[in-house]
Amino acid sequence: MSGADLNPCVNPNVSLGIDEACFSIVNLYHIPAIFYSIAWEAYWGEGPETAILPPQSNKSIVVSTQYPLHIWYKVDEYDGDVPVGIKCHTTYTFKEHGSYGWNISAEHVCSDIYVLREPTETYLPIFAAFMIYILVAILWTTSKVIIRVIRGKLSPDNIHDDLDMLQEAESTTHAVIRTTKTSTRIRSVDTFRGICVLLMIFVNTGGGKYVIFNHSAWFGLTVADLVLPWFAWIMGVTITISKRAELRVITSRVKITLYSLRRAIILILLGLMVNSIHDNSLSTLRFPGVLQLLAVSYFVCSALETLFMKPHSQDTLLQFGRFAMFRDILDSWPQWLIMASIVAIHTLITFLLPVPGCPRGYLGPGGKYDHRGKYENCTAGAAGYIDRLIFGNHTYSKTESPIYGTILRYDPEGLMNTLSAILIVYLGVHAGKILLQYYQCNSRTIRWVLWAVLTGIIAGILCDFTTQDGIIPVSKRMMTLSYVLCCSSLAFLLFAILYLFIDYKQIWSGAPFIYAGTNSIFLYVGHILTKHLFPWAWEVAHPTHTSVLAMNLWSTTLWAIIGYLLYQKDIVITV
């Protein structure tokens, strides 16, 4: 079958795929024209040749709708008074399954793109899924209330005589409160962690093939880009809570540090096991990874807290004096000094380390991103250079980018990115200190919101409040400082809201996220091991956003149910 027969823009029996649209170009010139297209995010130079347009003809091609597309054409000969190499540049956002037209001619060099067939509502399945989950939540809550009311009315305990009332009053004076593993946990913390792990599962299983639920190509920020830093941030909150408790019952700080080291080693081994699913060859096994990054950043921050944290504030001036409102910061000045040093080291290496054949401070993806591939061997700048130098082939193996072409090996969880993650975790540690050192809701939430504003403003200044500009642009792939501060800002804000509604106002129990949050590592590793297996996944014959979204949501829901069952059985699996 020829290529034309497989073109869904020409053959009505062939369907467009996910994130595809038809683009019909009418060449009114008497000479051929060359058509180029590239994602706007990658546009710097000429870009790849997409199609050759015969003279006086109409050609239909399939274009991607994932990103705004930068398109242009040129003719290489004279056509009457038309100069050699005439070009027309324009950027357009195509929408899924739409059909578009464009007329090019000497009279209208840059004409407008017009719609031939209206696109489909791409995000309608997300709205429908959201409404279904809301309906299920309402029905679940209503049924629980009805059952509680019915049980209350039919219960024989509602009929009491004087003797029964006397016995009940006597028994309540010696009531025993049942304590479980889950009842002693901070609900907003588990809810935050549950949001992270369920979102992580949804993203890792495909996210319905939506761009917003997949990691950004290099620069920018999507929902998927928030998952890892949020998980690291809330891990920092738990470090504060756990280390404060351990320091009150264990006198040896060395023993606590060794316990943290043991946990970090277990996480690293789990991470290597997860990496070996895709490649178990010792010559190319990827050493860095998500769990490895969490393990190292966890150990550094927990060791710092073990070394410097006081079981309780020992400075009366900080507790009751004029500096009491800053005691969460002043009490931790050694840790902040070390964090500032880590950030300084990371920044100096990023902007001053000489990388062969590359400009200093390069933060781009390399490949065809910069000026027709001028810096194609500079992927990730100093961070990528260090990872390739130290890990060699034991790094992230994906080197083909649909936007930037072939790029060098680098690792999104490499050494430099791990340094960035340490700051994320420690910002979470500080959020935990606010939780422990201040007892009024206003004192806690105001500080969390202020930290959200502060980190957000600094991030905005660094990236010039854009995605690709500024001194340090936002990039999850490199975990730039602006990205770290931006994600931490949103984490502070989200946690303040959760604490207010769950722990203080008690308007919401945190369900269903709280169930997943109590066994987050178990759910994360479990979904990695089973995400290609039935009943979590199956092969979709003709994938669409709707069918893939349904499968990915089902997989996430199934793990949420597993988390609920473990929660009900009071089973908490930790490492």
mmCIF file of C-alpha atoms in Angstrom, residues 236-477:
data_model
loop_
_atom_site.group_PDB
_atom_site.id
_atom_site.type_symbol
_atom_site.label_atom_id
_atom_site.label_comp_id
_atom_site.label_asym_id
_atom_site.label_seq_id
_atom_site.Cartn_x
_atom_site.Cartn_y
_atom_site.Cartn_z
ATOM 1 C CA GLY A 236 10.902 16.721 53.723
ATOM 2 C CA VAL A 237 7.863 17.455 55.902
ATOM 3 C CA THR A 238 7.903 13.886 57.222
ATOM 4 C CA ILE A 239 11.654 14.124 57.932
ATOM 5 C CA THR A 240 10.997 16.947 60.388
ATOM 6 C CA ILE A 241 8.193 15.084 62.130
ATOM 7 C CA SER A 242 10.015 11.752 62.356
ATOM 8 C CA LYS A 243 13.415 13.147 63.390
ATOM 9 C CA ARG A 244 11.900 15.310 66.125
ATOM 10 C CA ALA A 245 10.155 12.218 67.538
ATOM 11 C CA GLU A 246 13.266 10.059 67.235
ATOM 12 C CA LEU A 247 15.467 12.625 68.972
ATOM 13 C CA ARG A 248 13.121 12.632 71.950
ATOM 14 C CA VAL A 249 13.313 8.861 72.485
ATOM 15 C CA ILE A 250 16.757 7.960 71.087
ATOM 16 C CA THR A 251 19.815 9.608 72.590
ATOM 17 C CA SER A 252 22.305 8.472 69.959
ATOM 18 C CA ARG A 253 22.288 10.699 66.885
ATOM 19 C CA VAL A 254 24.672 8.253 65.212
ATOM 20 C CA LYS A 255 22.059 5.515 65.501
ATOM 21 C CA ILE A 256 19.415 7.765 63.930
ATOM 22 C CA THR A 257 21.776 8.653 61.082
ATOM 23 C CA LEU A 258 22.528 4.980 60.445
ATOM 24 C CA TYR A 259 18.801 4.278 60.326
ATOM 25 C CA SER A 260 18.408 7.020 57.706
ATOM 26 C CA LEU A 261 21.323 5.549 55.739
ATOM 27 C CA ARG A 262 19.723 2.107 55.814
ATOM 28 C CA ARG A 263 16.475 3.532 54.454
ATOM 29 C CA ALA A 264 18.322 5.402 51.722
ATOM 30 C CA ILE A 265 20.185 2.240 50.658
ATOM 31 C CA ILE A 266 16.905 0.307 50.456
ATOM 32 C CA LEU A 267 15.410 3.023 48.250
ATOM 33 C CA ILE A 268 18.474 2.944 45.975
ATOM 34 C CA LEU A 269 18.251 -0.837 45.623
ATOM 35 C CA LEU A 270 14.539 -0.577 44.834
ATOM 36 C CA GLY A 271 15.358 2.077 42.239
ATOM 37 C CA LEU A 272 17.959 -0.144 40.571
ATOM 38 C CA MET A 273 15.463 -2.994 40.544
ATOM 39 C CA VAL A 274 12.889 -0.744 38.840
ATOM 40 C CA ASN A 275 15.500 0.365 36.268
ATOM 41 C CA SER A 276 16.396 -3.241 35.485
ATOM 42 C CA ILE A 277 12.870 -3.848 34.181
ATOM 43 C CA HIS A 278 13.799 -1.982 31.003
ATOM 44 C CA ASP A 279 17.485 -2.979 30.841
ATOM 45 C CA ASN A 280 19.109 -5.550 33.112
ATOM 46 C CA SER A 281 22.486 -5.577 31.375
ATOM 47 C CA LEU A 282 25.230 -4.630 33.814
ATOM 48 C CA SER A 283 27.046 -2.765 31.047
ATOM 49 C CA THR A 284 24.163 -0.352 30.405
ATOM 50 C CA LEU A 285 21.976 -0.543 33.538
ATOM 51 C CA ARG A 286 20.832 2.952 34.436
ATOM 52 C CA PHE A 287 22.261 3.968 37.820
ATOM 53 C CA PRO A 288 20.320 7.189 38.540
ATOM 54 C CA GLY A 289 16.540 7.168 38.896
ATOM 55 C CA VAL A 290 13.571 8.606 40.761
ATOM 56 C CA LEU A 291 14.005 6.485 43.892
ATOM 57 C CA GLN A 292 17.763 7.033 43.855
ATOM 58 C CA LEU A 293 17.256 10.801 43.715
ATOM 59 C CA LEU A 294 14.768 10.621 46.585
ATOM 60 C CA ALA A 295 17.125 8.405 48.585
ATOM 61 C CA VAL A 296 20.146 10.711 48.330
ATOM 62 C CA SER A 297 18.171 13.902 48.987
ATOM 63 C CA TYR A 298 16.383 12.198 51.892
ATOM 64 C CA PHE A 299 19.634 11.084 53.498
ATOM 65 C CA VAL A 300 21.327 14.477 53.168
ATOM 66 C CA CYS A 301 18.390 16.359 54.702
ATOM 67 C CA SER A 302 17.694 13.790 57.417
ATOM 68 C CA ALA A 303 21.398 13.701 58.358
ATOM 69 C CA LEU A 304 21.446 17.500 58.614
ATOM 70 C CA GLU A 305 18.357 17.500 60.804
ATOM 71 C CA THR A 306 19.743 14.713 62.982
ATOM 72 C CA LEU A 307 22.954 16.653 63.449
ATOM 73 C CA PHE A 308 21.531 20.114 64.110
ATOM 74 C CA MET A 309 17.911 19.728 65.191
ATOM 75 C CA LYS A 310 17.055 20.230 68.860
ATOM 76 C CA PRO A 311 14.410 17.989 70.441
ATOM 77 C CA HIS A 312 12.751 21.232 71.554
ATOM 78 C CA SER A 313 13.715 24.883 71.345
ATOM 79 C CA GLN A 314 16.361 25.606 73.981
ATOM 80 C CA ASP A 315 16.578 29.335 73.383
ATOM 81 C CA THR A 316 14.159 31.307 75.527
ATOM 82 C CA LEU A 317 14.725 34.427 73.424
ATOM 83 C CA LEU A 318 13.668 32.550 70.298
ATOM 84 C CA GLN A 319 10.608 31.143 72.070
ATOM 85 C CA PHE A 320 9.267 34.247 73.746
ATOM 86 C CA GLY A 321 11.459 37.192 72.736
ATOM 87 C CA ARG A 322 11.264 39.670 69.909
ATOM 88 C CA PHE A 323 12.582 37.059 67.457
ATOM 89 C CA ALA A 324 9.920 34.459 68.324
ATOM 90 C CA MET A 325 8.105 34.972 65.019
ATOM 91 C CA PHE A 326 11.300 33.973 63.153
ATOM 92 C CA ARG A 327 12.304 31.040 65.336
ATOM 93 C CA ASP A 328 11.605 28.484 62.590
ATOM 94 C CA ILE A 329 14.338 30.158 60.509
ATOM 95 C CA LEU A 330 16.778 31.250 63.233
ATOM 96 C CA ASP A 331 16.610 27.836 64.899
ATOM 97 C CA SER A 332 17.897 26.281 61.665
ATOM 98 C CA TRP A 333 20.582 28.716 60.558
ATOM 99 C CA PRO A 334 23.272 25.992 60.129
ATOM 100 C CA GLN A 335 21.013 24.001 57.792
ATOM 101 C CA TRP A 336 20.136 27.103 55.784
ATOM 102 C CA LEU A 337 23.812 27.975 55.476
ATOM 103 C CA ILE A 338 24.525 24.521 54.062
ATOM 104 C CA MET A 339 21.536 24.777 51.690
ATOM 105 C CA ALA A 340 22.784 28.143 50.449
ATOM 106 C CA SER A 341 26.192 26.562 49.829
ATOM 107 C CA ILE A 342 24.628 23.705 47.845
ATOM 108 C CA VAL A 343 22.648 26.149 45.696
ATOM 109 C CA ALA A 344 25.770 28.274 45.153
ATOM 110 C CA ILE A 345 27.843 25.240 44.137
ATOM 111 C CA HIS A 346 25.114 24.053 41.758
ATOM 112 C CA THR A 347 24.815 27.498 40.167
ATOM 113 C CA LEU A 348 28.579 28.005 39.799
ATOM 114 C CA ILE A 349 29.023 24.593 38.179
ATOM 115 C CA THR A 350 26.092 25.233 35.821
ATOM 116 C CA PHE A 351 27.345 28.593 34.587
ATOM 117 C CA LEU A 352 31.115 28.358 34.929
ATOM 118 C CA LEU A 353 32.117 24.761 34.191
ATOM 119 C CA PRO A 354 33.715 24.623 30.712
ATOM 120 C CA VAL A 355 32.041 22.015 28.493
ATOM 121 C CA PRO A 356 33.940 21.135 25.287
ATOM 122 C CA GLY A 357 32.328 22.719 22.236
ATOM 123 C CA CYS A 358 29.539 24.358 24.224
ATOM 124 C CA PRO A 359 28.873 27.840 25.603
ATOM 125 C CA ARG A 360 29.079 28.229 29.370
ATOM 126 C CA GLY A 361 25.765 28.190 31.153
ATOM 127 C CA TYR A 362 23.990 26.300 28.366
ATOM 128 C CA LEU A 363 20.658 24.901 29.594
ATOM 129 C CA GLY A 364 19.100 23.649 26.368
ATOM 130 C CA PRO A 365 18.418 20.163 24.996
ATOM 131 C CA GLY A 366 21.012 20.283 22.227
ATOM 132 C CA GLY A 367 20.084 18.422 19.063
ATOM 133 C CA LYS A 368 18.376 20.647 16.500
ATOM 134 C CA TYR A 369 17.208 23.187 19.076
ATOM 135 C CA ASP A 370 19.845 25.876 18.643
ATOM 136 C CA HIS A 371 20.554 27.546 15.321
ATOM 137 C CA ARG A 372 20.286 24.506 13.035
ATOM 138 C CA GLY A 373 22.038 22.215 15.486
ATOM 139 C CA LYS A 374 24.919 24.512 16.367
ATOM 140 C CA TYR A 375 24.950 23.082 19.903
ATOM 141 C CA GLU A 376 23.674 19.594 19.105
ATOM 142 C CA ASN A 377 26.332 17.980 21.327
ATOM 143 C CA CYS A 378 25.591 20.185 24.325
ATOM 144 C CA THR A 379 22.534 18.407 25.739
ATOM 145 C CA ALA A 380 21.841 19.585 29.321
ATOM 146 C CA GLY A 381 25.027 21.647 29.419
ATOM 147 C CA ALA A 382 27.254 21.112 32.450
ATOM 148 C CA ALA A 383 24.767 18.738 34.105
ATOM 149 C CA GLY A 384 24.681 16.424 31.092
ATOM 150 C CA TYR A 385 28.447 16.620 30.692
ATOM 151 C CA ILE A 386 29.006 15.559 34.325
ATOM 152 C CA ASP A 387 26.552 12.658 34.061
ATOM 153 C CA ARG A 388 28.127 11.380 30.844
ATOM 154 C CA LEU A 389 31.578 11.740 32.374
ATOM 155 C CA ILE A 390 30.746 9.860 35.593
ATOM 156 C CA PHE A 391 28.027 7.386 34.593
ATOM 157 C CA GLY A 392 28.854 6.869 30.913
ATOM 158 C CA ASN A 393 26.279 4.506 29.423
ATOM 159 C CA HIS A 394 24.588 4.041 32.804
ATOM 160 C CA THR A 395 22.271 7.000 32.204
ATOM 161 C CA TYR A 396 18.844 7.646 30.728
ATOM 162 C CA SER A 397 18.955 5.902 27.365
ATOM 163 C CA LYS A 398 16.323 7.826 25.398
ATOM 164 C CA THR A 399 18.184 9.982 22.890
ATOM 165 C CA GLU A 400 15.506 10.505 20.211
ATOM 166 C CA SER A 401 13.287 13.529 20.751
ATOM 167 C CA PRO A 402 10.248 14.121 18.511
ATOM 168 C CA ILE A 403 10.986 17.857 18.726
ATOM 169 C CA TYR A 404 14.759 18.202 18.974
ATOM 170 C CA GLY A 405 15.880 15.183 16.961
ATOM 171 C CA THR A 406 18.847 13.173 18.224
ATOM 172 C CA ILE A 407 20.263 14.434 21.523
ATOM 173 C CA LEU A 408 23.098 13.186 23.709
ATOM 174 C CA ARG A 409 22.558 10.932 26.693
ATOM 175 C CA TYR A 410 21.815 12.723 29.923
ATOM 176 C CA ASP A 411 19.888 11.876 33.062
ATOM 177 C CA PRO A 412 16.918 13.849 34.443
ATOM 178 C CA GLU A 413 17.747 12.363 37.875
ATOM 179 C CA GLY A 414 21.520 12.763 37.587
ATOM 180 C CA LEU A 415 24.007 14.264 40.034
ATOM 181 C CA MET A 416 23.252 17.940 39.394
ATOM 182 C CA ASN A 417 19.512 17.340 39.507
ATOM 183 C CA THR A 418 19.939 15.487 42.791
ATOM 184 C CA LEU A 419 21.585 18.606 44.231
ATOM 185 C CA SER A 420 18.503 20.551 43.162
ATOM 186 C CA ALA A 421 16.252 17.943 44.772
ATOM 187 C CA ILE A 422 18.038 18.435 48.105
ATOM 188 C CA LEU A 423 16.770 22.021 48.154
ATOM 189 C CA ILE A 424 13.227 20.856 47.376
ATOM 190 C CA VAL A 425 13.330 18.354 50.231
ATOM 191 C CA TYR A 426 14.716 20.922 52.645
ATOM 192 C CA LEU A 427 11.993 23.419 51.797
ATOM 193 C CA GLY A 428 9.607 20.638 52.819
ATOM 194 C CA VAL A 429 11.647 20.140 55.993
ATOM 195 C CA HIS A 430 11.098 23.802 56.806
ATOM 196 C CA ALA A 431 7.356 23.472 56.172
ATOM 197 C CA GLY A 432 7.391 20.673 58.747
ATOM 198 C CA LYS A 433 9.193 22.908 61.233
ATOM 199 C CA ILE A 434 6.460 25.500 60.887
ATOM 200 C CA LEU A 435 3.957 22.748 61.630
ATOM 201 C CA LEU A 436 5.796 21.706 64.802
ATOM 202 C CA GLN A 437 6.952 25.055 66.194
ATOM 203 C CA TYR A 438 3.734 27.040 65.839
ATOM 204 C CA TYR A 439 0.484 25.881 67.395
ATOM 205 C CA GLN A 440 -2.145 28.220 65.963
ATOM 206 C CA CYS A 441 -3.648 27.600 62.545
ATOM 207 C CA ASN A 442 -3.170 31.217 61.459
ATOM 208 C CA SER A 443 0.506 31.180 62.412
ATOM 209 C CA ARG A 444 1.079 28.070 60.333
ATOM 210 C CA THR A 445 -0.955 28.886 57.236
ATOM 211 C CA ILE A 446 0.263 32.497 57.003
ATOM 212 C CA ARG A 447 3.879 31.321 57.034
ATOM 213 C CA TRP A 448 3.239 28.629 54.436
ATOM 214 C CA VAL A 449 1.506 31.152 52.177
ATOM 215 C CA LEU A 450 4.326 33.672 52.665
ATOM 216 C CA TRP A 451 6.871 31.030 51.677
ATOM 217 C CA ALA A 452 4.729 30.229 48.627
ATOM 218 C CA VAL A 453 4.744 33.898 47.612
ATOM 219 C CA LEU A 454 8.480 34.335 48.272
ATOM 220 C CA THR A 455 9.622 31.263 46.344
ATOM 221 C CA GLY A 456 7.149 32.018 43.549
ATOM 222 C CA ILE A 457 8.409 35.588 43.111
ATOM 223 C CA ILE A 458 12.066 34.503 43.073
ATOM 224 C CA ALA A 459 11.244 31.805 40.516
ATOM 225 C CA GLY A 460 9.427 34.349 38.367
ATOM 226 C CA ILE A 461 12.342 36.778 38.483
ATOM 227 C CA LEU A 462 14.793 34.051 37.475
ATOM 228 C CA CYS A 463 12.731 32.932 34.471
ATOM 229 C CA ASP A 464 11.364 36.380 33.642
ATOM 230 C CA PHE A 465 7.864 34.948 34.250
ATOM 231 C CA THR A 466 8.101 32.946 30.999
ATOM 232 C CA THR A 467 8.954 29.332 30.155
ATOM 233 C CA GLN A 468 12.107 29.682 28.055
ATOM 234 C CA ASP A 469 13.505 33.101 28.881
ATOM 235 C CA GLY A 470 15.196 34.736 31.833
ATOM 236 C CA ILE A 471 18.503 33.996 33.538
ATOM 237 C CA ILE A 472 17.386 30.505 34.537
ATOM 238 C CA PRO A 473 14.382 29.172 32.558
ATOM 239 C CA VAL A 474 11.966 26.624 33.998
ATOM 240 C CA SER A 475 13.053 23.090 33.081
ATOM 241 C CA LYS A 476 12.084 19.832 34.759
ATOM 242 C CA ARG A 477 14.623 17.959 32.658
#
